[in-house]
Coordinates of C-alpha atoms and ligand atoms in Angstrom, one line a residue:
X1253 CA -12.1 -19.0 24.4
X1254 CA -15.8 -17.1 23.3
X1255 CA -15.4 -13.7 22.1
X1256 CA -17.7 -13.1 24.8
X1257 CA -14.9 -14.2 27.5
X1258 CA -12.2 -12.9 26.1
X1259 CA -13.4 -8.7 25.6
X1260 CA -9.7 -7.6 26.0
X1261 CA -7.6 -7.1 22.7
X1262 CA -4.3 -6.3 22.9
X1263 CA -2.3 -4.5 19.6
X1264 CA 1.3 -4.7 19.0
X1265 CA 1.9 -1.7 17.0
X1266 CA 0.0 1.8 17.0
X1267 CA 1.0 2.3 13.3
X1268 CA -1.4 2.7 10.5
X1269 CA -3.3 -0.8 10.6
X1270 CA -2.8 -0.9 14.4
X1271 CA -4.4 2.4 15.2
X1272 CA -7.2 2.0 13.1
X1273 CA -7.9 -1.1 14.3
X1274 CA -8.2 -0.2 18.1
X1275 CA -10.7 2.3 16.9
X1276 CA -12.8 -0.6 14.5
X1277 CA -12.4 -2.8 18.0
X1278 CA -13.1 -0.2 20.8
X1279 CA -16.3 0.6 18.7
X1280 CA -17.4 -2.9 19.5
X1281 CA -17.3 -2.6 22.9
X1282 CA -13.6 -4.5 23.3
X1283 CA -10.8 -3.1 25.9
X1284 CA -8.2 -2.2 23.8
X1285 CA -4.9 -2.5 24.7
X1286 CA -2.0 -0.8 22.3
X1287 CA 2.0 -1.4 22.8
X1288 CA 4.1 0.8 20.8
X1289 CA 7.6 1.2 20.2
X1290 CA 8.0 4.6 19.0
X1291 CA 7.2 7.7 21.4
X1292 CA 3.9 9.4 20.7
X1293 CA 4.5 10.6 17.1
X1294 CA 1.9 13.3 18.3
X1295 CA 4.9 14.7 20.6
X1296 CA 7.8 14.3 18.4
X1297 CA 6.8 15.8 14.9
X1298 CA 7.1 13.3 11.9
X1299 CA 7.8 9.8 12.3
X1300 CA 11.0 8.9 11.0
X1301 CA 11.7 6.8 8.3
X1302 CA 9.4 5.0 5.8
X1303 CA 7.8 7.0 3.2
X1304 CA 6.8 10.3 3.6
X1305 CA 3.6 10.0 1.9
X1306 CA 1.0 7.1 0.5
X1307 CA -1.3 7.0 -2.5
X1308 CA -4.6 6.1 -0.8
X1309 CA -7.3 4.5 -2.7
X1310 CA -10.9 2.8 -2.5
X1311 CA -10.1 0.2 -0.3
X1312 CA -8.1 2.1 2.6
X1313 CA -10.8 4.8 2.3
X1314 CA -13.5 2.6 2.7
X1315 CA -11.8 1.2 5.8
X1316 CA -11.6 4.6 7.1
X1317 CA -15.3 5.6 6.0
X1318 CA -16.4 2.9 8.0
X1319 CA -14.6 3.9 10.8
X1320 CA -15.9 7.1 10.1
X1321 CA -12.7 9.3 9.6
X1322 CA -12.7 9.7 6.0
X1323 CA -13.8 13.1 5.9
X1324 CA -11.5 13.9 8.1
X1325 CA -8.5 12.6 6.3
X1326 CA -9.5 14.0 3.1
X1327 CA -8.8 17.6 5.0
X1328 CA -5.1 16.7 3.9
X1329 CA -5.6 14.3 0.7
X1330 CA -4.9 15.3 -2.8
X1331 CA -6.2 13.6 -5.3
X1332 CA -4.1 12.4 -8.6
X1333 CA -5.7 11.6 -11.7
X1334 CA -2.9 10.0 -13.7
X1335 CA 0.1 9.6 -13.9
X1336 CA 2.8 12.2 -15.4
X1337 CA 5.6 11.2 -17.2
X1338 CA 8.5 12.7 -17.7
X1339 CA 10.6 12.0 -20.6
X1340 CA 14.2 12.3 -21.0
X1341 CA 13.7 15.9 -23.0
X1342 CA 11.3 17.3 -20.7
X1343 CA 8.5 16.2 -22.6
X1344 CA 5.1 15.7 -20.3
X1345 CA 2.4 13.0 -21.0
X1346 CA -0.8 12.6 -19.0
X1347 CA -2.3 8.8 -18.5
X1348 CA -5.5 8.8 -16.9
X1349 CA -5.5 6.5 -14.2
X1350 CA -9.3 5.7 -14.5
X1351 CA -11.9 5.5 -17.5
X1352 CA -13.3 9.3 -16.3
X1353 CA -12.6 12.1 -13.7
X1354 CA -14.1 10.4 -10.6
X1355 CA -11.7 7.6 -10.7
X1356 CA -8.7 8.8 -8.7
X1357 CA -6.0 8.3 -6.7
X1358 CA -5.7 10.3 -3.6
X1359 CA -1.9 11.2 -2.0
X1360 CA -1.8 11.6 2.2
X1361 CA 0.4 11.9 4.2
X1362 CA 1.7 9.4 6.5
X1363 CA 2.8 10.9 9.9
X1364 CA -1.0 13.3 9.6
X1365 CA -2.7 10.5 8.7
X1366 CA -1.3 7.9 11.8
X1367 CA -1.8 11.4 13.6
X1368 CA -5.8 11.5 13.0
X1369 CA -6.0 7.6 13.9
X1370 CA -4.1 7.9 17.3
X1371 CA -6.6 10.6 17.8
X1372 CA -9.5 9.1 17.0
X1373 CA -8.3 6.1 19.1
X1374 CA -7.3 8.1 22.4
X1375 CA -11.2 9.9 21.6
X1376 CA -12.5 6.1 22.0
X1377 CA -12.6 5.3 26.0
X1378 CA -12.2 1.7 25.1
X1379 CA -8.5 2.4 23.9
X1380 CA -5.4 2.5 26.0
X1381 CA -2.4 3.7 24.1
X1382 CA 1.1 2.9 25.5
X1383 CA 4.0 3.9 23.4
X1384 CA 8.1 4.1 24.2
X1385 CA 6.5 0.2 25.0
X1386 CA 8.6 -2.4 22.5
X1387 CA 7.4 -5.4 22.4
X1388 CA 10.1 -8.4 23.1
X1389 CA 8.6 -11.4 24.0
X1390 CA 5.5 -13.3 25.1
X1391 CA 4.6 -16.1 27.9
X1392 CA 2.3 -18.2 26.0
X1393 CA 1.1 -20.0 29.2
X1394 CA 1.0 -17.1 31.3
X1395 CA -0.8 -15.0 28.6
X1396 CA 1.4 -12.0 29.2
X1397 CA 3.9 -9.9 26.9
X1398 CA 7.0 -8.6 28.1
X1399 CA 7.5 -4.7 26.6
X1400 CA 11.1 -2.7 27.4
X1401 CA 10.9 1.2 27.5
X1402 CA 13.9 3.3 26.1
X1403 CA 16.3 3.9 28.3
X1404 CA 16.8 0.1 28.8
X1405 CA 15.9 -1.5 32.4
X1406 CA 14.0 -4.9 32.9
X1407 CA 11.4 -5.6 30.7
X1408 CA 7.9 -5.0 32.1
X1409 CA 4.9 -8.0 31.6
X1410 CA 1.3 -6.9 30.6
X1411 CA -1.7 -9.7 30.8
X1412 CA -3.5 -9.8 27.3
X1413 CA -6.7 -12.1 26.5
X1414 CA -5.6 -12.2 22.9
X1415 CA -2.7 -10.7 20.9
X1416 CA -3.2 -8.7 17.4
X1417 CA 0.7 -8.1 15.7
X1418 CA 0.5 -4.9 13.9
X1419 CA 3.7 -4.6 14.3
X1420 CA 4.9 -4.2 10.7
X1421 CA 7.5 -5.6 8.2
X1422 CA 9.9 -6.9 11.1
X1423 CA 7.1 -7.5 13.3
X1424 CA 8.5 -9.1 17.3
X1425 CA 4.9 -10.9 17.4
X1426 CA 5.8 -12.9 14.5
X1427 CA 9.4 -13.7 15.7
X1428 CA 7.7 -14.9 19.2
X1429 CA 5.1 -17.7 17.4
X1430 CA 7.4 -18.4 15.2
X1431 CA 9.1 -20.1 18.5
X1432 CA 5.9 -22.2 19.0
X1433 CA 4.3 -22.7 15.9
X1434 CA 5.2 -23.3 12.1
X1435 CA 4.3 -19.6 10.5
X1436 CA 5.8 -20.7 6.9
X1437 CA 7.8 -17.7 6.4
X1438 CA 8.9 -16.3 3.3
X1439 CA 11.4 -12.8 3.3
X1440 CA 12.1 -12.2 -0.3
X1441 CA 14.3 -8.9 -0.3
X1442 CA 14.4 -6.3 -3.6
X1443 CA 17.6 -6.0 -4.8
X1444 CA 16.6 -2.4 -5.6
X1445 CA 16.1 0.0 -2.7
X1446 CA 14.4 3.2 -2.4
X1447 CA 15.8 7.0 -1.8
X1448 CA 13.4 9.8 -0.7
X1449 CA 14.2 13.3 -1.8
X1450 CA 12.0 16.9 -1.7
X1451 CA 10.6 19.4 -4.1
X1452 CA 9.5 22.0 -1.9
X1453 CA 7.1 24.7 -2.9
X1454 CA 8.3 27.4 -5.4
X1455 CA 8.3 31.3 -5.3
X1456 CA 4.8 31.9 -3.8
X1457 CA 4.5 28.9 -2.4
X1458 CA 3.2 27.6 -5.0
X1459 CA 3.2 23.8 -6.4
X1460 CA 5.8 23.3 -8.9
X1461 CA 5.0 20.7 -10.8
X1462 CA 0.9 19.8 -11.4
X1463 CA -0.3 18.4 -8.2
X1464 CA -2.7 16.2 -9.2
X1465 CA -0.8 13.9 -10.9
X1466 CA 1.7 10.7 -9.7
X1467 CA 4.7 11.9 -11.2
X1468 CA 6.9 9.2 -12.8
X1469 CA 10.4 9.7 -14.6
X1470 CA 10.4 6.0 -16.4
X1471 CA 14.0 5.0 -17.1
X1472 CA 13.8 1.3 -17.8
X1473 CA 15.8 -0.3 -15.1
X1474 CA 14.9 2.0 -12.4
X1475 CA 12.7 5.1 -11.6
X1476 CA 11.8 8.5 -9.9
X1477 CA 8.3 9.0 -8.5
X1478 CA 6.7 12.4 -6.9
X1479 CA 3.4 12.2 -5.6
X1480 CA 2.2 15.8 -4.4
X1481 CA 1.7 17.3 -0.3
X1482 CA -0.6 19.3 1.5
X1483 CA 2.2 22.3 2.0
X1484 CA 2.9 22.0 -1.7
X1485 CA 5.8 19.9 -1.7
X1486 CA 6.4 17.1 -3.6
X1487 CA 8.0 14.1 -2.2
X1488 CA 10.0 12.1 -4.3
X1489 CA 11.1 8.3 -4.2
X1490 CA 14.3 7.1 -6.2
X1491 CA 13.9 3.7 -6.9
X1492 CA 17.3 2.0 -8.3
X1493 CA 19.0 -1.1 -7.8
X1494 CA 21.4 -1.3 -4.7
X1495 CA 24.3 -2.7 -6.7
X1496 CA 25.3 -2.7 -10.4
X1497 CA 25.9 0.1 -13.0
X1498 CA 23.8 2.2 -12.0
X1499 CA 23.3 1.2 -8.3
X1500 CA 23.1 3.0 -5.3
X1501 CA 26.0 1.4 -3.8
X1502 CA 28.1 3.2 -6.7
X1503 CA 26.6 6.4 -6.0
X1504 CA 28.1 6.9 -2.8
X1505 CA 29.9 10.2 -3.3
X1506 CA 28.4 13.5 -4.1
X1507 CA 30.0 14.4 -7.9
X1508 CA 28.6 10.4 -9.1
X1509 CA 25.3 11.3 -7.5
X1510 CA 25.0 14.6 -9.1
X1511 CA 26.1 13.9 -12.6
X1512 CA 23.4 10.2 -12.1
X1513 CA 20.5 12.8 -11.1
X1514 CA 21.8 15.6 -13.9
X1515 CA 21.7 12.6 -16.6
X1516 CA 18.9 10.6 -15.9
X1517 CA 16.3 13.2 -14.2
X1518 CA 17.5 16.7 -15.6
X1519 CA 13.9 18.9 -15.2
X1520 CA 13.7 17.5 -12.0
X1521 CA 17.3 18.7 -10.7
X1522 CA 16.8 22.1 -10.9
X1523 CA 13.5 21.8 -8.7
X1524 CA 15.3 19.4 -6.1
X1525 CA 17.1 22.5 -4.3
X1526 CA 18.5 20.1 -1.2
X1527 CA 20.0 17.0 -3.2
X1528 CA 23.4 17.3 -2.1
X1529 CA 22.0 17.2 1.7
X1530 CA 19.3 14.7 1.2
X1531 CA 21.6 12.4 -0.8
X1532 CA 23.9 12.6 2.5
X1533 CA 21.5 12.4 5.0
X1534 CA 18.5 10.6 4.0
X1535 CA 18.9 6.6 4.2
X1536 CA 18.1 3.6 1.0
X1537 CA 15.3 2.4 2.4
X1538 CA 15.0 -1.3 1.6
X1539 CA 11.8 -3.4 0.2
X1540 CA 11.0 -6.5 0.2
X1541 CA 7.6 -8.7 0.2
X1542 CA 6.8 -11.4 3.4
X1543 CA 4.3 -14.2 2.8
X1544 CA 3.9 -16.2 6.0
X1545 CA 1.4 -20.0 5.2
X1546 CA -0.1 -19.0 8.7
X1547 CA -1.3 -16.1 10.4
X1548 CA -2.1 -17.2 14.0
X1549 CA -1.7 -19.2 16.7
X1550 CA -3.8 -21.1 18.9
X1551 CA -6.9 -18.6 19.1
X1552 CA -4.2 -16.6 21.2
X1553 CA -2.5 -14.3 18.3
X1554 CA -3.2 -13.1 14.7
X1555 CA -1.4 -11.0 12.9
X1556 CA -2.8 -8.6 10.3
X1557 CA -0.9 -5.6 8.0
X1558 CA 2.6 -5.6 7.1
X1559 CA 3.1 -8.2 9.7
X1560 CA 1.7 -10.7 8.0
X1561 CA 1.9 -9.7 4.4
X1562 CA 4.8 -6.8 3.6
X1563 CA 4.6 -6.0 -0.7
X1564 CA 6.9 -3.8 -2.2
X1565 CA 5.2 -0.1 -3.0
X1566 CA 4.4 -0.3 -6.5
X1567 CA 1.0 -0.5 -6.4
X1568 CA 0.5 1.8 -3.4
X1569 CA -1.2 -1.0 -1.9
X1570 CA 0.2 -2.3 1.1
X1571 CA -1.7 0.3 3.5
X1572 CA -5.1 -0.2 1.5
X1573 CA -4.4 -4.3 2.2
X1574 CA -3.7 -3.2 6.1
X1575 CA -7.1 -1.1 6.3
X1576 CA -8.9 -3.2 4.5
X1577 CA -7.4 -6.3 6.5
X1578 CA -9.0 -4.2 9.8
X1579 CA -12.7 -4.0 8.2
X1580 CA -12.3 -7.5 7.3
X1581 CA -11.0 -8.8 10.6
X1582 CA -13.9 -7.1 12.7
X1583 CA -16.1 -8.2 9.9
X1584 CA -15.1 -11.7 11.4
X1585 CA -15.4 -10.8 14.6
X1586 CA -19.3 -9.3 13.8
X1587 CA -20.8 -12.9 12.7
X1588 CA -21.5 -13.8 16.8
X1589 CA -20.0 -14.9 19.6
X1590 CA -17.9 -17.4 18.1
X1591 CA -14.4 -18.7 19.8
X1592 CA -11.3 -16.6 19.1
X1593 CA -9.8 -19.6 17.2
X1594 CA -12.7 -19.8 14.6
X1595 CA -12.4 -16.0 14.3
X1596 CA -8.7 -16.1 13.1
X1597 CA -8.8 -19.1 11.2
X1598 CA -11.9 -17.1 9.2
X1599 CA -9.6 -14.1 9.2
X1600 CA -6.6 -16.0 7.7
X1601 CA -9.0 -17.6 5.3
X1602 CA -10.2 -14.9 3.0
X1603 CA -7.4 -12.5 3.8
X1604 CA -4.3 -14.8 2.6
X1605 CA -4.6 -15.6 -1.4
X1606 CA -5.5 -12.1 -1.8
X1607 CA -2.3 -10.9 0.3
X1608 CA -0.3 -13.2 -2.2
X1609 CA -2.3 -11.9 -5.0
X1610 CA -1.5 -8.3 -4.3
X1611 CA 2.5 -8.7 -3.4
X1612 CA 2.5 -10.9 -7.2
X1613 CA 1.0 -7.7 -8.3
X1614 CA 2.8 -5.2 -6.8
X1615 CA 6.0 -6.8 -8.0
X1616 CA 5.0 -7.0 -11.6
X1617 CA 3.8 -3.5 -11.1
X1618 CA 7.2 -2.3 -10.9
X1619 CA 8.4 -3.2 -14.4
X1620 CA 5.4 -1.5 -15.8
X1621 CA 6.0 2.0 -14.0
X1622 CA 9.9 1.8 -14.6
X1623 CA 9.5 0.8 -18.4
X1624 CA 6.4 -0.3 -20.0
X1625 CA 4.6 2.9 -19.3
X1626 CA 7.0 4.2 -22.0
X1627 CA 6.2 2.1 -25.0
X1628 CA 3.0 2.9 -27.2
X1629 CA 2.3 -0.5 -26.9
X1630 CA 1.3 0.2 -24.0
X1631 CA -0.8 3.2 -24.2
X1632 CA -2.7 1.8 -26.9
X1633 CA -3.5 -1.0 -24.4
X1634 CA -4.7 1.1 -21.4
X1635 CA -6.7 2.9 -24.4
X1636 CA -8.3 -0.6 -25.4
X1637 CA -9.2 -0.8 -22.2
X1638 CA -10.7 2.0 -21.3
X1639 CA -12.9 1.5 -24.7
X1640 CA -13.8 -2.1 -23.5
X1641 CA -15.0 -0.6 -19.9
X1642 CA -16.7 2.0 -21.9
X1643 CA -18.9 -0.6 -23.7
X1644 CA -19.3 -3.5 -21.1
X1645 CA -18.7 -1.6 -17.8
X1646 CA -20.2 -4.6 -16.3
X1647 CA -17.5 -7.0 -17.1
X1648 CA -14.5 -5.7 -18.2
X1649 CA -12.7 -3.5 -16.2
X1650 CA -9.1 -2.5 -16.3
X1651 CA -6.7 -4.9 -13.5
X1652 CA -5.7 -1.3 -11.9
X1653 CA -8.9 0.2 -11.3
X1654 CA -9.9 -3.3 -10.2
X1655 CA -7.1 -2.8 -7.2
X1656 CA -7.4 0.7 -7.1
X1657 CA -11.1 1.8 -7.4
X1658 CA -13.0 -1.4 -6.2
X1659 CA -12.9 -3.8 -3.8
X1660 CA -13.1 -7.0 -5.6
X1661 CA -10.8 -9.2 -3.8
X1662 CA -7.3 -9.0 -5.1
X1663 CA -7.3 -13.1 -6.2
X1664 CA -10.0 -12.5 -8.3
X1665 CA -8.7 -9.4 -9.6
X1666 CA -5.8 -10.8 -10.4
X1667 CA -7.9 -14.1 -12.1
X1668 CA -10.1 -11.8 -13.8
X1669 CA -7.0 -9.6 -14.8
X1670 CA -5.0 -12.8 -16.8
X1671 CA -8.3 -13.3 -18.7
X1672 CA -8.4 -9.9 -19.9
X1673 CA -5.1 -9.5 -20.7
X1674 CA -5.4 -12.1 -23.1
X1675 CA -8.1 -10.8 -25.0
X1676 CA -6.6 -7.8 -24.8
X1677 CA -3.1 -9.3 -26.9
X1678 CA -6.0 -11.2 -29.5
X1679 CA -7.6 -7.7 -30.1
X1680 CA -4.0 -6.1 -30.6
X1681 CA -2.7 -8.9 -32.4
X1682 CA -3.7 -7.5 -35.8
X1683 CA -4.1 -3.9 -34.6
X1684 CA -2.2 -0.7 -34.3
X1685 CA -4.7 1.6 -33.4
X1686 CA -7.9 1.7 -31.7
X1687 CA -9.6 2.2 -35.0
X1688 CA -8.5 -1.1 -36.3
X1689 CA -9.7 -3.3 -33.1
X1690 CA -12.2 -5.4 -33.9
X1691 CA -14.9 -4.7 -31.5
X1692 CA -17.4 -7.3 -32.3
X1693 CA -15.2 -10.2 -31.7
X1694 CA -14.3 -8.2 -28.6
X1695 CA -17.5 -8.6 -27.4
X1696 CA -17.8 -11.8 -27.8
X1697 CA -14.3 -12.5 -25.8
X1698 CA -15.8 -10.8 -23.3
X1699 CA -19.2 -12.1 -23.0
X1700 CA -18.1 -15.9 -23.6
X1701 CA -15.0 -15.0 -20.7
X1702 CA -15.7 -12.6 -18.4
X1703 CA -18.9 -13.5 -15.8
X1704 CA -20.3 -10.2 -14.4
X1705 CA -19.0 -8.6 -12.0
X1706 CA -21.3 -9.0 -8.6
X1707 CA -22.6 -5.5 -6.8
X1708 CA -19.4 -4.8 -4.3
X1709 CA -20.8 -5.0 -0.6
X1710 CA -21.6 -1.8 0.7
Ligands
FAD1160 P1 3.6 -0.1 9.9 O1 3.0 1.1 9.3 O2 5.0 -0.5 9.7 O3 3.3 0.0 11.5 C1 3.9 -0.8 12.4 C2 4.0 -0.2 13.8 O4 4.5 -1.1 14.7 C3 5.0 1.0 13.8 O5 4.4 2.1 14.5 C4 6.2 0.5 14.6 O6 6.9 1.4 15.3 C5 5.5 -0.5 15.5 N1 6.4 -1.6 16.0 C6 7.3 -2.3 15.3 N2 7.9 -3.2 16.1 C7 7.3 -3.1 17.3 C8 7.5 -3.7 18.6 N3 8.4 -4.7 18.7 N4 6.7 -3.4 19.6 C9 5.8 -2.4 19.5 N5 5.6 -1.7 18.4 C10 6.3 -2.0 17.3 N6 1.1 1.6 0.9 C11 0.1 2.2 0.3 O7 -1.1 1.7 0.5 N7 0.3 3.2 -0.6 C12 1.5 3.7 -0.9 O8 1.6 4.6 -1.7 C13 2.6 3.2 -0.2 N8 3.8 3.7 -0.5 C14 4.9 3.1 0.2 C15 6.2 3.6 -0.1 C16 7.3 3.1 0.5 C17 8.7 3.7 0.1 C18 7.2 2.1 1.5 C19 8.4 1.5 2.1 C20 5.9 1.6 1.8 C21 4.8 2.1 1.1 N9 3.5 1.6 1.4 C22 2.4 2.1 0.7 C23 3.3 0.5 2.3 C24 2.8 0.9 3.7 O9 3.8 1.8 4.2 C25 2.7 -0.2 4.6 O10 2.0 -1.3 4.0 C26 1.9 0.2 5.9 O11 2.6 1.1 6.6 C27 1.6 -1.0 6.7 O12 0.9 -0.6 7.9 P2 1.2 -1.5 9.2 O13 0.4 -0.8 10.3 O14 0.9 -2.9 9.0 O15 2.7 -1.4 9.5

């Protein structure tokens, strides 16, 4: 079927890639249809579970400035400059994240931010939201989903034209092709989870810790991060393995969890004035990556965001890759009236390498955060890169700010990123400090290796 037959889309999923989408699609001049799960989070306060707040960066926010919310969510965004580490004495050490000031991180928050979508989506005429709606099954032939409310009762069918799963990490769209078509899927769980705990403001309400910084306590086989809150909180994220020595499935009672946090984290402890609760209350989250070889089915269903491609946080990428799966996906859609199938199959075609690239990324990601960040080694390297962006700014440029502050695709970041890292270990072969890098033969590495980087579309 045409585009121009088929004008209704429907969205399984009114999360953070599914709400935005129904705005990027009602915009268009589609009939949007939403189905979500979850009662209006705009009734019930925050939304339960998952994190409590992302690290946004230039991809999701160009997503959203083409939608033309950004200024909107920056009313709640902080940004982060670097990351702050915390050493086992207290000691504090800035890394910039970027080569100067304007490159930045930015921390939201998830429940506002969903929030400011769904609005912007209900604003839209084009968009009909329906949540307490789970989706449970589809009649390929008769083109219809079947949704249940809470509450229980029959199952209810809704026509669609054609299907978008937004549905997330476990998405129900997914499990239903899978029935009819070969999707290639690949779960590969973490065997560390994820904890989230609170630093809420200090006397005065104040911040207390510096709120423009990712705050990471390194510990080599696991990890505490804090990224700042509008209300001057900090949320933080304990990252450990779920079994082993230490592992959260030993930390079960209150005295082990205490004396773990008192040993490991002790400037944060004091600051952390619910642990005991939180520890009792709050679940391990777990993380895992998806990779799926296909992505739709017979020009009737795509699926797009964690649905398609779940990474594991550490590279606070997985909601840019959603938003920037949106602009990309109506990007398809805005190249005529071509059939549905042809749309997906473009879709799935230069979405899918960089999905892998970024969950190979993110994974690798998390051994640098929990451990190399710590080692000089390191810093000298980040410092020699910085240098060599200084000097050829228009072909070397560090494989973070790559993902973070561009929009190169995340394949050739990656490509481009393998390249530099090895004439990053030639230049720091014979050298222990800046001064003794050898910055002629660095620019020939770079000119003889790296092409230019092309003008990112606008
Ligand atoms: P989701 O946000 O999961 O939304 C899916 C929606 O579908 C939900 O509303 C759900 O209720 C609904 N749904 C599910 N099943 C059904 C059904 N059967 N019927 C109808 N509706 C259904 N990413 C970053 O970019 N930066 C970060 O800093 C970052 N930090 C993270 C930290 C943690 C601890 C975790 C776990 C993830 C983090 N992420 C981060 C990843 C990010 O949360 C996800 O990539 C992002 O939420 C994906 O958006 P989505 O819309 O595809 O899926």
């Amino acid at each position: 079927m045409r585009i121009s037959e088929a004008r209704k889309v429907t969205i399984a999923g009114a999360g953070l890639a599914g709400s935005l989408l129904a705005v990027l699609l009602s915009r268009r001049g589609f009939a949007v249809e939403v189905f979500e799960r979850n009662p209006d989070p705009r009734g019930s306060g925050s939304a339960a579970g998952r994190s409590i707040n992302l690290a946004l960066a230039e991809r999701g926010r160009h997503a959203l400035r083409e939608a033309g919310l950004l200024d909107e969510v920056d009313q709640y965004t902080i940004p982060m400059r670097g990351r702050m580490l915390h050493a086992l004495d207290g000691e504090l050490t800035l890394q910039p994240y970027g080569k100067d000031e304007s490159e930045v991180i930015w921390s939201t928050h998830r429940a506002r931010l969903n929030r400011s979508l769904l609005d912007a989506a209900d604003r839209d005429e084009g968009v009909t939201l329906y949540f307490d709606h789970k989706l449970v099954g589809v009649d390929w032939d008769a083109r219809t989903i079947a949704c249940t409310s809470p509450g229980g009762g029959e199952s209810h069918a809704h026509e669609f034209d054609v299907l978008v799963g937004a549905d997330g990490g476990g998405s129900a769209l997914r499990a239903a092709m899978s029935e009819v078509t070969e999707l290639g899927v690949r779960e590969e769980l973490l065997d560390h989870g994820y904890l989230e705990l609170t630093i809420p403001p200090g006397p005065g309400g104040y911040y207390q810790l510096d709120p423009h910084a990712l705050h990471i306590w390194p510990r080599g086989g696991f990890m505490m991060i804090a990224l700042p809150n509008a209300d001057r909180s900090f949320t933080v994220t304990l990252f450990l393995a779920n079994d082993g020595d230490p592992g959260f499935r030993q930390l079960e009672a209150w005295p082990a969890q205490e004396r773990f946090m008192r040993e490991h984290f002790p400037d944060a402890v004091p600051l952390i004035t619910g642990l005991r609760e939180e520890f009792r209350e709050n679940p391990v989250g777990l993380l895992g990556t998806i990779r799926c070889r296909g992505w739709h089915y017979r020009g009737l269903a795509v699926l797009l965001g964690d649905a398609a491609h779940a990474v594991v946080p550490f590279h606070g990428q997985g909601m840019n890759a959603a938003f920037e799966d949106c602009a990309e996906f109506v990007r398809c859609l805005d190249q005529g009236d071509l059939d549905w199938e042809s749309v997906f199959v473009d879709f799935q075609q230069r979405r899918i390498d960089n999905a892998n690239a970024i969950a190979d990324m993110a994974l690798e990601n998390y051994g640098i955060m929990r451990e190399a960040v710590r080692d000089p080694r390191f810093l000298l390297r980040k410092t020699l890169e910085h240098e060599l962006e200084r000097r050829h700014p228009d072909r070397f440029v560090a494989r973070y700010s790559l993902v973070m502050f561009h929009r190169l695709p995340y394949a050739e970041a990656y490509r481009r990123g393998e390249i530099q890292a090895e004439i990053l270990d030639e230049l720091l072969e014979r050298a222990d400090s800046l001064d003794e890098v050898d910055f002629d033969r660095a620019a020939e590495l770079v000119n003889a290796r790296l092409v230019q980087l092309l003008q990112e579309p606008g």
